[in-house]
Short mmCIF file of C-alpha atoms and ligand atoms in Angstrom, two decimals:
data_model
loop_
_atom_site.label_atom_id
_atom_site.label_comp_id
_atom_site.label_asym_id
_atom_site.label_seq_id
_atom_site.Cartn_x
_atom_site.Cartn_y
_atom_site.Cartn_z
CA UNK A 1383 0.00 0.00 0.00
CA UNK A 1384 1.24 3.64 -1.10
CA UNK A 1385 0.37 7.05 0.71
CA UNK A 1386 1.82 5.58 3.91
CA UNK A 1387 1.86 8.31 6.82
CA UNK A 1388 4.25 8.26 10.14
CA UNK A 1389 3.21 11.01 13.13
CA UNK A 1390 6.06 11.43 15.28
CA UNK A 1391 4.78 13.09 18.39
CA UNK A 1392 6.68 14.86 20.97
CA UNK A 1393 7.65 18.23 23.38
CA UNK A 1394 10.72 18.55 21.11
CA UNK A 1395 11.76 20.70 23.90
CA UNK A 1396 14.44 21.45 21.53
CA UNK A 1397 13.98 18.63 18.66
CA UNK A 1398 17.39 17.14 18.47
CA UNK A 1399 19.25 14.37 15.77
CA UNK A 1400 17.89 11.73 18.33
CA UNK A 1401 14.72 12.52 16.74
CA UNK A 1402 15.37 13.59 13.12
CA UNK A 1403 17.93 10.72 12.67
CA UNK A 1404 15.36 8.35 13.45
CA UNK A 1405 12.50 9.94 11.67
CA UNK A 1406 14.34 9.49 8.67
CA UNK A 1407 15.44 6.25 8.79
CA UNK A 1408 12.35 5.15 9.37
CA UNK A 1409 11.05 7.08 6.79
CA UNK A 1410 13.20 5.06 4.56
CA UNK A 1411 12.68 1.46 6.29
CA UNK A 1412 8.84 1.98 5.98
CA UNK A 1413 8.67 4.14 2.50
CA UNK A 1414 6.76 6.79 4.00
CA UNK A 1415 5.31 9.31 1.91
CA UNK A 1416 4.99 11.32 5.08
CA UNK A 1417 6.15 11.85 8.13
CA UNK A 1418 4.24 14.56 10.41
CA UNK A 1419 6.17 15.72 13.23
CA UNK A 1420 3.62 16.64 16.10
CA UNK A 1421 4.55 19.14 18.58
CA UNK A 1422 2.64 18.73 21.89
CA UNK A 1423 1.43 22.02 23.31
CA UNK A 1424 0.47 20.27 26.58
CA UNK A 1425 1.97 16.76 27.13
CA UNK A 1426 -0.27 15.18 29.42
CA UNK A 1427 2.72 12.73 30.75
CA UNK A 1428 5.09 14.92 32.00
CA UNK A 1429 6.28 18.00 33.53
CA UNK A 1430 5.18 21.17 31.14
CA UNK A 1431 7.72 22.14 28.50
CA UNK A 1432 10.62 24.47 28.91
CA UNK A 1433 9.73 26.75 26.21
CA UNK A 1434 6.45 27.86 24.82
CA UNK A 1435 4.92 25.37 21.63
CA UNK A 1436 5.15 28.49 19.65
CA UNK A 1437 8.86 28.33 19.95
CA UNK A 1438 9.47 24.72 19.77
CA UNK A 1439 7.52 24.07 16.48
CA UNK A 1440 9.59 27.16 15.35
CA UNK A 1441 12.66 25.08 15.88
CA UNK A 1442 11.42 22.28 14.21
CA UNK A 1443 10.43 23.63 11.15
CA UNK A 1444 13.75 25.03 11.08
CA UNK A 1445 14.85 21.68 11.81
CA UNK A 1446 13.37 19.68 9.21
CA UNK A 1447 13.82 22.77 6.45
CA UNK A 1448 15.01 20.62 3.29
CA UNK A 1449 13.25 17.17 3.68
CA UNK A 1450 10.33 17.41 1.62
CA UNK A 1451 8.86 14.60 3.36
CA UNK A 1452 9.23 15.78 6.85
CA UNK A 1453 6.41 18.74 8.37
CA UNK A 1454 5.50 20.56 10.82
CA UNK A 1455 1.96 19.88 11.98
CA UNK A 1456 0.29 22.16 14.53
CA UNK A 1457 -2.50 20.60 15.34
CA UNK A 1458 -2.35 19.96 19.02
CA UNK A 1459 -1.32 23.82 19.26
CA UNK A 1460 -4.58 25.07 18.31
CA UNK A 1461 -6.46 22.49 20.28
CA UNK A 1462 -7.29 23.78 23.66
CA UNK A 1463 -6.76 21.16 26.18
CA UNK A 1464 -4.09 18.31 27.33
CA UNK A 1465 -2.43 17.05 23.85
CA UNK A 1466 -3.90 14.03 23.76
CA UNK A 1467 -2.58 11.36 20.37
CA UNK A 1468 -5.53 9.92 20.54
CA UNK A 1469 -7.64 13.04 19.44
CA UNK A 1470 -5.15 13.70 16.55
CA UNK A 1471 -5.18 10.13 15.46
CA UNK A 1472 -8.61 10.25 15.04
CA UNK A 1473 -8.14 13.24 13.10
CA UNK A 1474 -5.46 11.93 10.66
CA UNK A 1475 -7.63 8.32 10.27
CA UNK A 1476 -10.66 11.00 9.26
CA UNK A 1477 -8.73 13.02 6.89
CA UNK A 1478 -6.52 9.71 5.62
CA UNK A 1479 -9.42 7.69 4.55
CA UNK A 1480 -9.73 3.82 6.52
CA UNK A 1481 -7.30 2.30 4.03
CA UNK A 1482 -3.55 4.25 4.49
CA UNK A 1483 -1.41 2.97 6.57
CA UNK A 1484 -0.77 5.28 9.78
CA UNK A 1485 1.96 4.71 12.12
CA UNK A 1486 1.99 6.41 15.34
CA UNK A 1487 5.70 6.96 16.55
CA UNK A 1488 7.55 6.68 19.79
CA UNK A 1489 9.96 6.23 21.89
CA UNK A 1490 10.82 3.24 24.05
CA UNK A 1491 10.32 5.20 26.89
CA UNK A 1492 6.98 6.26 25.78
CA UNK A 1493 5.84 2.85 24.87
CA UNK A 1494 6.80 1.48 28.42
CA UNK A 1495 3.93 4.46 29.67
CA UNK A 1496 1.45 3.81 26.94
CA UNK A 1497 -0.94 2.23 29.22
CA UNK A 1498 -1.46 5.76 30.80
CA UNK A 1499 -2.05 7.20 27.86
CA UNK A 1500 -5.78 8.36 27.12
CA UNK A 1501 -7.80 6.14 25.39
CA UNK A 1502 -4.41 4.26 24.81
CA UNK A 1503 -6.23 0.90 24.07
CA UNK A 1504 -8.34 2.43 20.91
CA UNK A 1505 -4.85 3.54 19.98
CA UNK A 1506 -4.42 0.45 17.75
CA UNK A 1507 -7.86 0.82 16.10
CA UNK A 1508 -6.18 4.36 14.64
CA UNK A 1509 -2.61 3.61 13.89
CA UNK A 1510 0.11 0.82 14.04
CA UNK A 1511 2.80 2.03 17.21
CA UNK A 1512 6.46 1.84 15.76
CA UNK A 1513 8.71 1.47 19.16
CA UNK A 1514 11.99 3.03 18.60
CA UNK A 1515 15.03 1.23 20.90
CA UNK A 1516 16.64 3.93 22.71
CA UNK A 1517 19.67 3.64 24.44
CA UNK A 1518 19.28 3.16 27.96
CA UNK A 1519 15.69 1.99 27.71
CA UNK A 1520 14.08 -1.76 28.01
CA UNK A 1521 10.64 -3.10 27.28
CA UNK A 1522 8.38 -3.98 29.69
CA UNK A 1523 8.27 -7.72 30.79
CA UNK A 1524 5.21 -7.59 32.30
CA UNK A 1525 1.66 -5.86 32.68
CA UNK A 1526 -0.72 -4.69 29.65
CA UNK A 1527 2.08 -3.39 27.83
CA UNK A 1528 4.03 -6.42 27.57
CA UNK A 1529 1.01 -8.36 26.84
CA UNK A 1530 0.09 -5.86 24.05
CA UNK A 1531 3.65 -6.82 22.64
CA UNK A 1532 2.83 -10.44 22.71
CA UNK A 1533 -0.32 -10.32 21.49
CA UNK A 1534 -0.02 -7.23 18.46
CA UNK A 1535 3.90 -7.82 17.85
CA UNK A 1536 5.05 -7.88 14.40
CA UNK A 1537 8.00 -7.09 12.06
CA UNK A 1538 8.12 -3.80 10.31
CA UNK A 1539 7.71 -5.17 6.56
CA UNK A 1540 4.21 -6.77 7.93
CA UNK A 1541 3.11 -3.40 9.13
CA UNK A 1542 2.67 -2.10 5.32
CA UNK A 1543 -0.06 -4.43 4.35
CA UNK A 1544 -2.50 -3.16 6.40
CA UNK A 1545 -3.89 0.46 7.72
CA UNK A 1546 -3.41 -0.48 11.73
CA UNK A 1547 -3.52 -2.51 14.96
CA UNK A 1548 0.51 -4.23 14.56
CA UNK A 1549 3.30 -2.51 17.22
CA UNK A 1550 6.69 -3.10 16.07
CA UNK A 1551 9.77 -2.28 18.06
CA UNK A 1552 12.47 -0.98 15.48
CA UNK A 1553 16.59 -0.67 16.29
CA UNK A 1554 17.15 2.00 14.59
CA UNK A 1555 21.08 3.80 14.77
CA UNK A 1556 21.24 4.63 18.34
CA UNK A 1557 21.39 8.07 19.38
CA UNK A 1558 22.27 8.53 22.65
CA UNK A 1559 21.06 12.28 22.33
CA UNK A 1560 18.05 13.47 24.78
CA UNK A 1561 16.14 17.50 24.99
CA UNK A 1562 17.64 17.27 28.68
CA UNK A 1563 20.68 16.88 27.84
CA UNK A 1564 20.81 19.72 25.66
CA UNK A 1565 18.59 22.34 28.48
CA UNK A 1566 21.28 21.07 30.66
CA UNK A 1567 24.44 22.40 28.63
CA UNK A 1568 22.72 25.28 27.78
CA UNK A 1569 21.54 26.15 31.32
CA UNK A 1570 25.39 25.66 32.33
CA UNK A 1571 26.47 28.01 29.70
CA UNK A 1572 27.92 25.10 28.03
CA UNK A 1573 27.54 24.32 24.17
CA UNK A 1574 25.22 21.98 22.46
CA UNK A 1575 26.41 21.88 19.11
CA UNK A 1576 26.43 18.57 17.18
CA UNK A 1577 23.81 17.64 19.09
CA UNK A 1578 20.92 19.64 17.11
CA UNK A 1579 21.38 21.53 13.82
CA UNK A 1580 22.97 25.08 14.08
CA UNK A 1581 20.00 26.37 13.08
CA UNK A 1582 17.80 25.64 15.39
CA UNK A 1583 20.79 26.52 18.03
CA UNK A 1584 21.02 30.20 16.24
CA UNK A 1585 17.22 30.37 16.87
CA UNK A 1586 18.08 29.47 20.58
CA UNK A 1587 20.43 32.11 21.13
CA UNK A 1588 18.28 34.75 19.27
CA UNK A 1589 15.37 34.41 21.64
CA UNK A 1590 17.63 33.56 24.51
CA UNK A 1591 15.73 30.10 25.76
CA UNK A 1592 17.06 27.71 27.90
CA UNK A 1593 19.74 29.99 29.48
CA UNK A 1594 19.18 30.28 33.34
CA UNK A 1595 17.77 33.78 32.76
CA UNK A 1596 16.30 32.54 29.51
CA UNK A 1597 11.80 32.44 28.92
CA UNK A 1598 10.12 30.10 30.46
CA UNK A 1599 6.91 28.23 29.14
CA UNK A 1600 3.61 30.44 29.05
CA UNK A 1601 1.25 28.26 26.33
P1 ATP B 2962 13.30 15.05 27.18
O1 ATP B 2962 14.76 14.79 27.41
O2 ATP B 2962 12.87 16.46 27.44
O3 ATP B 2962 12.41 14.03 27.85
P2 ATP B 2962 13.39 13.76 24.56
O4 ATP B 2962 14.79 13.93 24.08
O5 ATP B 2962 12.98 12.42 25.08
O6 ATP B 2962 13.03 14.90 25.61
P3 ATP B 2962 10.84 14.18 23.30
O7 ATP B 2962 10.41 15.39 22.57
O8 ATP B 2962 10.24 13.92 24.62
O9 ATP B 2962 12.44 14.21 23.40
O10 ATP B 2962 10.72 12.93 22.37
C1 ATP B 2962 9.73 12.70 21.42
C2 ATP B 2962 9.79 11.25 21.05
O11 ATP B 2962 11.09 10.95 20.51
C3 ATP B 2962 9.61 10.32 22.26
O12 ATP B 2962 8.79 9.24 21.87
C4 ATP B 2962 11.02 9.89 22.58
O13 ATP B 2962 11.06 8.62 23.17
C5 ATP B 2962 11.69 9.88 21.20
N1 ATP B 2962 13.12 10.17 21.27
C6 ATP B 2962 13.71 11.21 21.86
N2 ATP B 2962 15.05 11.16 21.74
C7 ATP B 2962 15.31 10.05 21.03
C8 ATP B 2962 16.54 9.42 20.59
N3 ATP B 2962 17.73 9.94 20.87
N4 ATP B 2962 16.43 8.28 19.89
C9 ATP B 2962 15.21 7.73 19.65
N5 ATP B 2962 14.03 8.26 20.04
C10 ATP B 2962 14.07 9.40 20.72
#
């Protein structure tokens, strides 16, 4: 099946090569014609972003400037409210017709939370979840999680033949690269570079985030 569409959702609190790395090779591995990066205004899972979603789907779209395949989409900015996937899933599967494949992206660290996710069970009924292995991170071995694995588990090239309901877990070229990591330099007046295109640094420096007297999140 052609069309196929990725969402790769996330604070991006800055997006990093961790990310964009992986978002193209799996754009690659799975022939997307699309990959949607998804900027969460409000990630209901964690502790609120650093900077405002304004600013951090700025530095994407700096970001991803180049790769025709790769966008922006905003979304979850306009919608008032936690950013729930499952909303935008719904969305997408509305817009996408019932027959294109959708992939829903992630981390492994996300995927070991999914069960706190909202709505996460009708996840599956949207999308197929693509697990990314990230260094430093295991898989659950127990609880509905694991038992989703068992049950929904299947190779990548399996994925393509239908529009949903498979998780695969993908090793993809490890990037041992995190949005911490980089708030932390930065916060110690130390240098990210390498770690993030200069780009979206410049924009950094410009608007003067992440220092210790840098803005802080107002959504
Ligand atoms: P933070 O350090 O603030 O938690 P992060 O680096 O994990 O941020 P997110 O924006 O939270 O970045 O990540 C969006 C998605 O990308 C998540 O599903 C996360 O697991 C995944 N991800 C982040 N960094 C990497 C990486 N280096 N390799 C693979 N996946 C990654």
């Amino acid at each position: 099946m052609s069309g196929a569409v990725a969402v790769f959702g996330g604070t991006f609190d800055p997006v990093h090569f961790g990310h964009l790395r992986s978002a193209l090779e799996l754009t690659e591995l799975l022939s997307l014609e699309r990959l949607l990066f998804m900027p969460a205004a409000q990630p209901p899972h964690r502790e609120q972003p650093a900077v405002s979603a304004e600013h951090r789907a700025a530095m994407l779209e700096l970001a991803i400037a180049g790769e025709a395949r790769f966008s922006c989409d905003r979304r979850e900015l306009r919608r008032e409210g936690p950013s729930y996937s499952v909303l935008s899933l719904e969305e997408l599967r509305l817009e996408l017709g019932a027959q294109t494949p959708l992939y829903m992206i992630l981390g492994a660290d996300a995927l070991g939370q999914l069960d706190q996710w909202h709505r996460w069970e009708e996840l599956l009924t949207l999308a197929h979840l693509l697990a990314i292995a990230r260094p430093g991170w295991d898989w659950p071995e127990d609880g509905p999680v694991a038992t989703l694995l068992q049950e929904r588990g299947a190779p990548a090239e399996v994925l393509a033949a239908t529009a949903a309901g498979s998780v695969c877990i993908q090793t993809l070229r490890p990037q041992a690269i995190s949005s911490t990591a980089i708030r932390s330099l930065l916060q110690s007046g130390r240098s990210a570079r390498y770690l993030t295109p200069d780009s979206v640094l410049e924009y950094i420096a410009r608007n003067n985030l992440y220092s210790a007297t840098g803005e802080v999140a107002q959504e």
